[in-house]
Coordinates of C-alpha atoms in Angstrom, one line a residue:
M1 CA 84.8 98.6 100.5
A2 CA 84.8 94.8 100.0
S3 CA 88.0 92.9 100.9
P4 CA 90.7 93.3 98.4
K5 CA 90.5 90.6 95.6
T6 CA 93.5 90.0 93.4
I7 CA 93.0 87.3 90.8
F8 CA 95.7 86.0 88.5
K9 CA 94.7 84.4 85.2
V10 CA 95.4 80.7 85.4
E11 CA 94.1 78.1 83.1
S12 CA 91.7 76.6 85.7
E13 CA 90.0 79.8 86.8
A14 CA 86.7 81.1 85.6
P15 CA 86.2 84.8 84.9
S16 CA 84.9 86.6 87.9
L17 CA 86.0 90.3 88.0
R18 CA 83.9 93.4 87.1
L19 CA 86.3 95.4 85.1
A20 CA 86.6 99.1 83.8
V21 CA 88.5 99.2 80.6
L22 CA 90.3 102.5 79.9
I23 CA 92.1 102.9 76.6
D24 CA 94.6 105.6 75.7
A25 CA 94.0 106.2 72.0
D26 CA 97.4 107.9 71.6
N27 CA 99.1 104.7 72.7
A28 CA 96.9 101.9 71.4
Q29 CA 96.0 100.4 68.1
A30 CA 92.5 99.7 66.8
S31 CA 93.8 96.5 65.1
V32 CA 94.2 94.7 68.5
M33 CA 90.7 95.4 69.9
E34 CA 89.2 92.1 69.0
G35 CA 92.0 90.2 70.6
L36 CA 92.1 92.6 73.5
F37 CA 88.4 92.1 74.5
A38 CA 88.7 88.4 73.9
E39 CA 91.6 88.4 76.4
I40 CA 89.7 90.6 78.9
A41 CA 86.8 88.2 78.8
G42 CA 89.1 85.6 80.3
F43 CA 89.5 87.8 83.4
G44 CA 85.9 89.0 83.8
E45 CA 83.3 91.3 82.4
A46 CA 84.2 94.6 80.8
T47 CA 81.3 96.6 82.3
V48 CA 82.8 100.0 81.4
R49 CA 84.6 100.6 78.1
R50 CA 86.1 104.0 77.4
I51 CA 88.7 105.4 75.1
Y52 CA 90.4 108.8 75.4
G53 CA 91.8 110.9 72.6
D54 CA 91.2 113.6 70.0
F55 CA 88.8 111.9 67.6
T56 CA 88.6 114.9 65.3
S57 CA 92.1 114.3 64.0
S58 CA 92.8 112.3 60.8
Q59 CA 94.9 109.8 62.8
S60 CA 91.7 108.7 64.7
A61 CA 89.9 107.5 61.6
S62 CA 90.8 103.8 62.2
W63 CA 88.9 103.9 65.5
K64 CA 85.4 104.8 64.2
K65 CA 84.4 101.2 63.2
V66 CA 86.0 99.6 66.2
L67 CA 84.1 102.0 68.7
N68 CA 80.8 100.7 67.4
Q69 CA 81.8 97.1 67.1
F70 CA 83.0 96.8 70.7
S71 CA 80.6 99.4 72.3
I72 CA 83.5 101.6 73.4
K73 CA 82.5 105.0 74.7
P74 CA 84.8 107.8 73.2
V75 CA 85.9 110.6 75.6
Q76 CA 86.8 113.5 73.3
Q77 CA 89.8 115.5 74.4
F78 CA 90.8 118.3 72.0
A79 CA 94.6 118.9 71.5
Y80 CA 94.7 122.4 72.8
T81 CA 98.5 122.2 73.0
S82 CA 101.2 120.0 71.7
G83 CA 101.6 116.7 73.5
K84 CA 99.0 114.5 75.1
N85 CA 99.1 115.5 78.8
A86 CA 95.4 116.6 78.7
T87 CA 94.3 113.2 77.4
D88 CA 96.3 111.4 80.1
G89 CA 94.8 113.7 82.8
T90 CA 91.3 113.1 81.8
M91 CA 91.8 109.3 81.7
I92 CA 93.4 109.4 85.2
I93 CA 90.6 111.5 86.6
D94 CA 87.9 109.2 85.2
A95 CA 89.8 106.2 86.7
M96 CA 89.7 107.7 90.1
D97 CA 86.0 108.6 89.8
L98 CA 85.2 105.1 88.9
L99 CA 87.4 103.7 91.6
Y100 CA 85.4 105.6 94.3
T101 CA 82.1 104.2 93.1
R102 CA 83.4 100.9 94.6
R103 CA 81.6 99.1 91.8
F104 CA 84.7 97.5 90.1
D105 CA 87.0 94.7 91.1
G106 CA 89.7 95.7 88.6
F107 CA 90.9 98.1 85.9
C108 CA 92.3 97.3 82.5
L109 CA 94.7 100.1 81.4
V110 CA 95.4 99.9 77.7
T111 CA 98.5 102.1 77.1
S112 CA 102.2 101.9 76.4
D113 CA 102.9 105.1 78.3
S114 CA 104.8 105.1 81.5
D115 CA 102.8 108.2 82.6
F116 CA 100.1 105.9 83.9
T117 CA 102.5 104.1 86.3
G118 CA 101.3 106.3 89.2
L119 CA 97.7 105.5 88.4
A120 CA 98.4 101.8 88.4
V121 CA 100.2 102.0 91.7
R122 CA 97.3 104.1 93.2
L123 CA 94.7 101.6 92.0
R124 CA 96.7 98.7 93.5
E125 CA 96.8 100.5 96.9
E126 CA 93.0 100.5 96.9
G127 CA 93.0 96.7 96.6
V128 CA 91.7 96.4 93.1
T129 CA 93.3 94.3 90.3
V130 CA 95.2 96.2 87.7
I131 CA 95.7 94.5 84.2
G132 CA 97.9 96.4 81.8
F133 CA 98.0 96.0 78.0
G134 CA 100.7 97.6 75.9
E135 CA 103.4 97.1 73.2
Q136 CA 106.8 95.7 73.7
K137 CA 108.2 99.2 74.1
T138 CA 106.2 99.8 77.3
P139 CA 108.6 100.8 80.1
S140 CA 109.2 98.2 82.9
A141 CA 107.9 100.7 85.5
F142 CA 104.3 100.5 84.2
R143 CA 104.6 96.7 83.6
T144 CA 105.6 96.0 87.1
A145 CA 103.0 98.3 88.6
C146 CA 100.3 96.1 87.2
H147 CA 99.3 92.8 88.6
K148 CA 99.3 91.3 85.1
F149 CA 100.7 92.9 82.0
V150 CA 99.8 91.6 78.5
L151 CA 101.8 92.4 75.3
T152 CA 99.4 93.5 72.6
E153 CA 101.7 92.0 70.0
V154 CA 100.3 88.6 70.9
L155 CA 96.7 89.9 70.4
R156 CA 97.2 91.3 66.8
P157 CA 95.5 89.2 64.1
T158 CA 97.3 88.5 60.9
A159 CA 96.1 86.9 57.7
A160 CA 97.2 83.3 57.2
P161 CA 100.0 83.0 54.6
E162 CA 99.1 81.6 51.2
P163 CA 100.4 78.0 50.7
S164 CA 103.2 77.8 48.2
L165 CA 104.9 74.8 46.5
D166 CA 108.0 77.0 45.8
R167 CA 109.0 77.6 49.3
P168 CA 109.5 75.3 52.4
P169 CA 107.1 75.6 55.3
S170 CA 107.6 78.7 57.5
S171 CA 109.4 78.2 60.7
A172 CA 107.3 80.9 62.4
I173 CA 105.4 79.7 65.4
E174 CA 101.7 80.3 65.6
L175 CA 100.3 82.0 68.7
S176 CA 96.8 82.4 69.9
A177 CA 95.5 85.1 72.3
S178 CA 92.6 82.8 73.4
A179 CA 90.2 80.2 72.0
S180 CA 88.2 83.0 70.4
T181 CA 91.0 85.1 69.1
K182 CA 92.6 84.9 65.7
E183 CA 96.0 83.3 65.3
V184 CA 98.9 85.6 65.0
V185 CA 102.5 84.7 63.9
S186 CA 105.7 85.6 65.6
Q187 CA 109.3 85.1 64.7
G188 CA 112.5 85.4 66.7
L189 CA 111.1 84.1 70.0
P190 CA 113.1 85.0 73.1
A191 CA 114.8 82.5 75.3
L192 CA 113.0 81.4 78.5
P193 CA 114.4 83.3 81.5
M194 CA 115.6 80.3 83.4
P195 CA 116.7 81.9 86.7
F196 CA 113.2 83.4 87.0
I197 CA 111.6 80.1 86.0
R198 CA 113.6 78.1 88.6
D199 CA 112.8 80.6 91.2
A200 CA 109.1 80.4 90.5
I201 CA 109.1 76.6 90.7
E202 CA 111.1 76.6 93.9
Q203 CA 108.7 78.9 95.6
S204 CA 105.5 77.0 94.4
S205 CA 106.8 73.4 94.8
G206 CA 106.4 71.0 97.7
D207 CA 109.2 69.2 99.4
D208 CA 109.5 66.7 96.5
G209 CA 110.3 69.6 94.1
W210 CA 107.1 69.2 92.1
A211 CA 104.7 72.2 91.6
H212 CA 101.0 72.1 90.7
L213 CA 100.7 73.9 87.3
G214 CA 98.1 76.4 88.6
T215 CA 100.2 77.3 91.6
F216 CA 103.3 77.6 89.4
G217 CA 101.3 79.9 87.1
Q218 CA 100.3 82.2 90.0
Y219 CA 103.9 82.6 91.2
L220 CA 105.0 83.4 87.5
S221 CA 102.6 86.3 87.6
K222 CA 103.6 87.4 91.0
L223 CA 107.3 87.5 90.2
K224 CA 107.0 88.9 86.7
S225 CA 103.7 90.6 85.8
D226 CA 104.4 90.4 82.0
F227 CA 105.2 86.7 81.8
D228 CA 103.1 85.2 79.0
S229 CA 103.6 81.8 77.5
R230 CA 102.5 83.1 74.1
V231 CA 105.6 85.3 73.9
Y232 CA 107.6 82.0 73.9
G233 CA 105.4 80.4 71.2
H234 CA 102.7 78.5 73.2
R235 CA 99.1 79.4 73.7
K236 CA 98.9 77.9 77.3
L237 CA 101.3 77.5 80.1
S238 CA 100.6 73.7 80.0
D239 CA 101.6 73.7 76.3
L240 CA 104.8 75.4 77.1
V241 CA 105.9 73.1 79.9
R242 CA 104.9 70.0 77.9
A243 CA 106.8 71.2 74.8
R244 CA 110.0 72.3 76.6
T245 CA 111.2 68.8 77.6
D246 CA 114.7 70.3 77.8
V247 CA 113.6 72.6 80.6
F248 CA 110.8 70.8 82.4
D249 CA 109.8 67.5 83.8
V250 CA 106.1 67.0 83.9
Q251 CA 103.6 64.5 85.5
D252 CA 99.9 63.9 85.1
R253 CA 98.6 62.9 88.5
V254 CA 95.1 61.7 89.4
S255 CA 93.4 64.3 91.7
P256 CA 92.5 62.7 95.0
G257 CA 88.8 61.8 95.2
S258 CA 88.1 62.1 91.5
D259 CA 89.2 60.7 88.1
Q260 CA 90.5 64.0 86.9
K261 CA 94.2 64.5 86.1
V262 CA 96.2 67.5 87.2
L263 CA 99.5 68.6 85.8
Y264 CA 102.7 68.9 88.0
V265 CA 106.0 70.4 86.8
R266 CA 109.5 70.7 88.0
A267 CA 112.7 72.2 86.5
K268 CA 115.2 69.8 85.1
A269 CA 118.6 69.8 86.9
P270 CA 121.2 71.7 84.9
K271 CA 123.6 69.5 83.0
G272 CA 127.2 69.2 83.9

């Protein structure tokens, strides 16, 4: 097998991974597939696209159009008994079969189920990149087992609100999954986890305390696999650090040997 290759998504990186996308239909929603595959395209090429579930049930009706639109291969698993263990087992077996073909650099596991934690750990042990996609309810065990975890809430499209003269502008912050993904709206954004932010800057910075944005982004992913600037109201990490002047100092520096500018960041010292 080729040497292990773990690639974290940073703004300056080009897609380079050959990916197998495996979707747990019992724990995923058809409405996020457009945003999901736009997000995956930022990591690499989805060469295998499979979804697992009982597509004879009435609950699976929403998947029919999506399967054709995104060329997803359905893997039928009849619900012989209550629960979804059979579906999980089929997806895990297929993942291992695909792993041993040695044709893939990474796996995208689309599920909010902690039962796939062991699979994510096993895939990582083989040196392939594991990218998880799931809802906010996804247990931390599965999130941390992935190299990168993306909340599907930031991928869900919503219709733009009708303008109205009778109400003030909404305070909701628009988010975008990627340049090709529809905008979504989120309210009640969480506070930045400052101890974690400061730790990442400290580990990625030089002696002067300044960190290259790309290096800082890599450490964020290493320390917290589910960190995503969109959760905090900004499409890119660069947008986040520029907007939060209460938290970050930023500098645009000219790259040696070229006219291009690169962004450096450091945490502001606590007041008091």
